[in-house]
PDB file of C-alpha atoms in Angstrom:
ATOM      1  CA  MET A  16      35.824  -4.668  14.243  1.00  0.00           C
ATOM      2  CA  LYS A  17      36.057  -1.283  12.513  1.00  0.00           C
ATOM      3  CA  LYS A  18      36.015  -2.959   9.086  1.00  0.00           C
ATOM      4  CA  ASN A  19      32.815  -4.838   9.953  1.00  0.00           C
ATOM      5  CA  SER A  20      31.128  -1.697  11.262  1.00  0.00           C
ATOM      6  CA  LEU A  21      32.138   0.275   8.176  1.00  0.00           C
ATOM      7  CA  PHE A  22      30.907  -2.507   5.885  1.00  0.00           C
ATOM      8  CA  ILE A  23      27.535  -2.655   7.674  1.00  0.00           C
ATOM      9  CA  LEU A  24      27.183   1.129   7.522  1.00  0.00           C
ATOM     10  CA  ILE A  25      27.931   1.203   3.785  1.00  0.00           C
ATOM     11  CA  LEU A  26      25.528  -1.684   3.198  1.00  0.00           C
ATOM     12  CA  LEU A  27      22.727   0.070   5.098  1.00  0.00           C
ATOM     13  CA  VAL A  28      23.272   3.314   3.189  1.00  0.00           C
ATOM     14  CA  PHE A  29      23.236   1.434  -0.116  1.00  0.00           C
ATOM     15  CA  ILE A  30      20.078  -0.510   0.721  1.00  0.00           C
ATOM     16  CA  GLY A  31      18.309   2.529   2.165  1.00  0.00           C
ATOM     17  CA  GLY A  32      19.242   4.686  -0.797  1.00  0.00           C
ATOM     18  CA  ASN A  33      17.826   2.194  -3.275  1.00  0.00           C
ATOM     19  CA  ALA A  34      14.644   1.332  -1.389  1.00  0.00           C
ATOM     20  CA  LYS A  35      11.508   2.597  -3.088  1.00  0.00           C
ATOM     21  CA  ALA A  36       7.901   2.345  -1.998  1.00  0.00           C
ATOM     22  CA  GLN A  37       4.780   1.592  -3.970  1.00  0.00           C
ATOM     23  CA  THR A  38       3.760   4.749  -5.773  1.00  0.00           C
ATOM     24  CA  ILE A  39       0.973   6.649  -7.480  1.00  0.00           C
ATOM     25  CA  ASN A  40       2.312   9.103 -10.063  1.00  0.00           C
ATOM     26  CA  ASN A  41       5.805   8.509  -8.610  1.00  0.00           C
ATOM     27  CA  VAL A  42       4.663   9.562  -5.108  1.00  0.00           C
ATOM     28  CA  PRO A  43       4.966   6.879  -2.405  1.00  0.00           C
ATOM     29  CA  ILE A  44       1.555   5.849  -1.055  1.00  0.00           C
ATOM     30  CA  LYS A  45       2.603   6.737   2.487  1.00  0.00           C
ATOM     31  CA  ASP A  46       3.542  10.283   1.387  1.00  0.00           C
ATOM     32  CA  ILE A  47       0.167  11.165  -0.130  1.00  0.00           C
ATOM     33  CA  GLU A  48      -1.162  14.024   1.977  1.00  0.00           C
ATOM     34  CA  ASN A  49      -4.843  13.671   1.068  1.00  0.00           C
ATOM     35  CA  LYS A  50      -7.064  12.891   4.043  1.00  0.00           C
ATOM     36  CA  TYR A  51      -9.547  11.053   1.797  1.00  0.00           C
ATOM     37  CA  ILE A  52      -9.178   9.081  -1.410  1.00  0.00           C
ATOM     38  CA  GLU A  53     -11.730   7.130  -3.398  1.00  0.00           C
ATOM     39  CA  ILE A  54     -11.451   3.812  -5.171  1.00  0.00           C
ATOM     40  CA  VAL A  55     -13.973   3.209  -7.942  1.00  0.00           C
ATOM     41  CA  ALA A  56     -14.079  -0.533  -8.574  1.00  0.00           C
ATOM     42  CA  ASN A  57     -15.573  -1.948 -11.757  1.00  0.00           C
ATOM     43  CA  PHE A  58     -16.977  -5.460 -11.586  1.00  0.00           C
ATOM     44  CA  GLY A  59     -17.925  -7.915 -14.279  1.00  0.00           C
ATOM     45  CA  ARG A  60     -20.848 -10.197 -13.762  1.00  0.00           C
ATOM     46  CA  GLY A  61     -20.608 -11.566 -10.246  1.00  0.00           C
ATOM     47  CA  THR A  62     -18.043 -10.361  -7.752  1.00  0.00           C
ATOM     48  CA  VAL A  63     -14.844 -10.386  -9.827  1.00  0.00           C
ATOM     49  CA  MET A  64     -13.181  -6.962  -9.885  1.00  0.00           C
ATOM     50  CA  ASN A  65     -12.147  -6.142 -13.463  1.00  0.00           C
ATOM     51  CA  SER A  66     -10.438  -2.825 -12.815  1.00  0.00           C
ATOM     52  CA  PHE A  67     -10.332   0.162 -10.517  1.00  0.00           C
ATOM     53  CA  THR A  68      -9.521   3.844 -10.655  1.00  0.00           C
ATOM     54  CA  LEU A  69      -8.292   6.147  -7.926  1.00  0.00           C
ATOM     55  CA  ASP A  70      -9.624   9.593  -7.146  1.00  0.00           C
ATOM     56  CA  LEU A  71      -7.117  11.572  -5.105  1.00  0.00           C
ATOM     57  CA  GLY A  72      -9.198  14.739  -5.122  1.00  0.00           C
ATOM     58  CA  GLN A  73      -6.740  16.647  -7.286  1.00  0.00           C
ATOM     59  CA  THR A  74      -8.550  19.480  -9.034  1.00  0.00           C
ATOM     60  CA  ASN A  75      -5.537  21.580  -9.987  1.00  0.00           C
ATOM     61  CA  ARG A  76      -4.087  19.108 -12.480  1.00  0.00           C
ATOM     62  CA  ILE A  77      -5.400  16.681 -15.047  1.00  0.00           C
ATOM     63  CA  PHE A  78      -4.142  13.162 -14.441  1.00  0.00           C
ATOM     64  CA  THR A  79      -4.020  10.456 -17.065  1.00  0.00           C
ATOM     65  CA  ALA A  80      -5.165   6.950 -16.192  1.00  0.00           C
ATOM     66  CA  ARG A  81      -1.488   5.925 -16.133  1.00  0.00           C
ATOM     67  CA  ASP A  82      -0.690   8.616 -13.538  1.00  0.00           C
ATOM     68  CA  LEU A  83      -3.174   7.082 -11.109  1.00  0.00           C
ATOM     69  CA  GLN A  84      -2.001   3.485 -11.386  1.00  0.00           C
ATOM     70  CA  LEU A  85      -0.409   1.751  -8.430  1.00  0.00           C
ATOM     71  CA  ARG A  86       3.145   0.645  -9.143  1.00  0.00           C
ATOM     72  CA  ASP A  87       5.713  -1.326  -7.168  1.00  0.00           C
ATOM     73  CA  GLN A  88       9.297  -0.340  -6.359  1.00  0.00           C
ATOM     74  CA  ASN A  89      10.376  -1.444  -9.859  1.00  0.00           C
ATOM     75  CA  GLY A  90       7.698   0.582 -11.635  1.00  0.00           C
ATOM     76  CA  MET A  91       5.621  -2.497 -12.441  1.00  0.00           C
ATOM     77  CA  LEU A  92       1.836  -2.274 -12.253  1.00  0.00           C
ATOM     78  CA  LEU A  93       0.450  -3.772  -9.024  1.00  0.00           C
ATOM     79  CA  LYS A  94      -2.268  -6.377  -9.464  1.00  0.00           C
ATOM     80  CA  PHE A  95      -4.913  -7.265  -6.908  1.00  0.00           C
ATOM     81  CA  THR A  96      -6.978 -10.438  -6.729  1.00  0.00           C
ATOM     82  CA  SER A  97     -10.078  -8.790  -5.266  1.00  0.00           C
ATOM     83  CA  ILE A  98     -11.418  -5.579  -3.770  1.00  0.00           C
ATOM     84  CA  VAL A  99     -10.570  -6.955  -0.312  1.00  0.00           C
ATOM     85  CA  ASP A 100      -6.973  -7.444  -1.435  1.00  0.00           C
ATOM     86  CA  LEU A 101      -6.911  -3.810  -2.609  1.00  0.00           C
ATOM     87  CA  LEU A 102      -8.519  -2.512   0.617  1.00  0.00           C
ATOM     88  CA  ASN A 103      -6.018  -4.503   2.711  1.00  0.00           C
ATOM     89  CA  TYR A 104      -3.197  -2.960   0.686  1.00  0.00           C
ATOM     90  CA  PHE A 105      -4.410   0.553   1.527  1.00  0.00           C
ATOM     91  CA  ALA A 106      -4.969  -0.419   5.184  1.00  0.00           C
ATOM     92  CA  LYS A 107      -1.296  -1.423   5.378  1.00  0.00           C
ATOM     93  CA  ASN A 108      -0.453   2.009   3.983  1.00  0.00           C
ATOM     94  CA  GLY A 109      -2.376   4.048   6.548  1.00  0.00           C
ATOM     95  CA  TYR A 110      -5.946   4.203   5.207  1.00  0.00           C
ATOM     96  CA  GLU A 111      -9.212   2.843   6.587  1.00  0.00           C
ATOM     97  CA  LEU A 112     -12.542   2.295   4.882  1.00  0.00           C
ATOM     98  CA  ALA A 113     -14.853   5.240   5.662  1.00  0.00           C
ATOM     99  CA  ASN A 114     -17.811   4.678   3.328  1.00  0.00           C
ATOM    100  CA  THR A 115     -19.056   2.701   0.347  1.00  0.00           C
ATOM    101  CA  TYR A 116     -21.764   3.565  -2.145  1.00  0.00           C
ATOM    102  CA  THR A 117     -23.079   2.756  -5.595  1.00  0.00           C
ATOM    103  CA  LEU A 118     -24.789   5.046  -8.059  1.00  0.00           C
ATOM    104  CA  ALA A 119     -28.374   4.225  -9.003  1.00  0.00           C
ATOM    105  CA  GLY A 120     -28.584   2.072 -12.092  1.00  0.00           C
ATOM    106  CA  ASN A 121     -24.907   1.106 -12.128  1.00  0.00           C
ATOM    107  CA  GLN A 122     -24.719  -2.331 -10.577  1.00  0.00           C
ATOM    108  CA  TYR A 123     -21.196  -3.010 -11.852  1.00  0.00           C
ATOM    109  CA  GLU A 124     -19.429  -0.105 -10.164  1.00  0.00           C
ATOM    110  CA  CYS A 125     -18.844   0.478  -6.454  1.00  0.00           C
ATOM    111  CA  HIS A 126     -17.189   3.454  -4.745  1.00  0.00           C
ATOM    112  CA  TYR A 127     -14.995   3.004  -1.663  1.00  0.00           C
ATOM    113  CA  VAL A 128     -14.047   6.130   0.281  1.00  0.00           C
ATOM    114  CA  LEU A 129     -10.878   5.698   2.347  1.00  0.00           C
ATOM    115  CA  LYS A 130      -9.693   7.933   5.168  1.00  0.00           C
ATOM    116  CA  ARG A 131      -6.073   8.512   6.192  1.00  0.00           C
ATOM    117  CA  ASN A 132      -5.385   7.187   9.726  1.00  0.00           C
ATOM    118  CA  ARG A 133      -2.991   9.888  10.891  1.00  0.00           C
TER     119      ARG A 133
END
């Protein structure tokens, strides 16, 4: 019985120690302290999302485009099939949609403001 308990404990420590979350600039999504973030989605003709950028409201540091990419636990770039897929991803990570807007004359770009739920 003691051997089984010890094995399970070691296994849990090993798994827990190697678990990583999805990250932005190596910070897990759930650990981002910003109350609001913004997604700027770029669309081609129609409703297909070509790309997106994230605005975390950081004014004290210049981020490269690579810094603001969403990555999985293995460091691979996350891909989303649509803006709804991306919004659902953030909803699972504690954000809700607060506002959307477009800038006059730019029909291929839409801004989504998300608010932290905590």
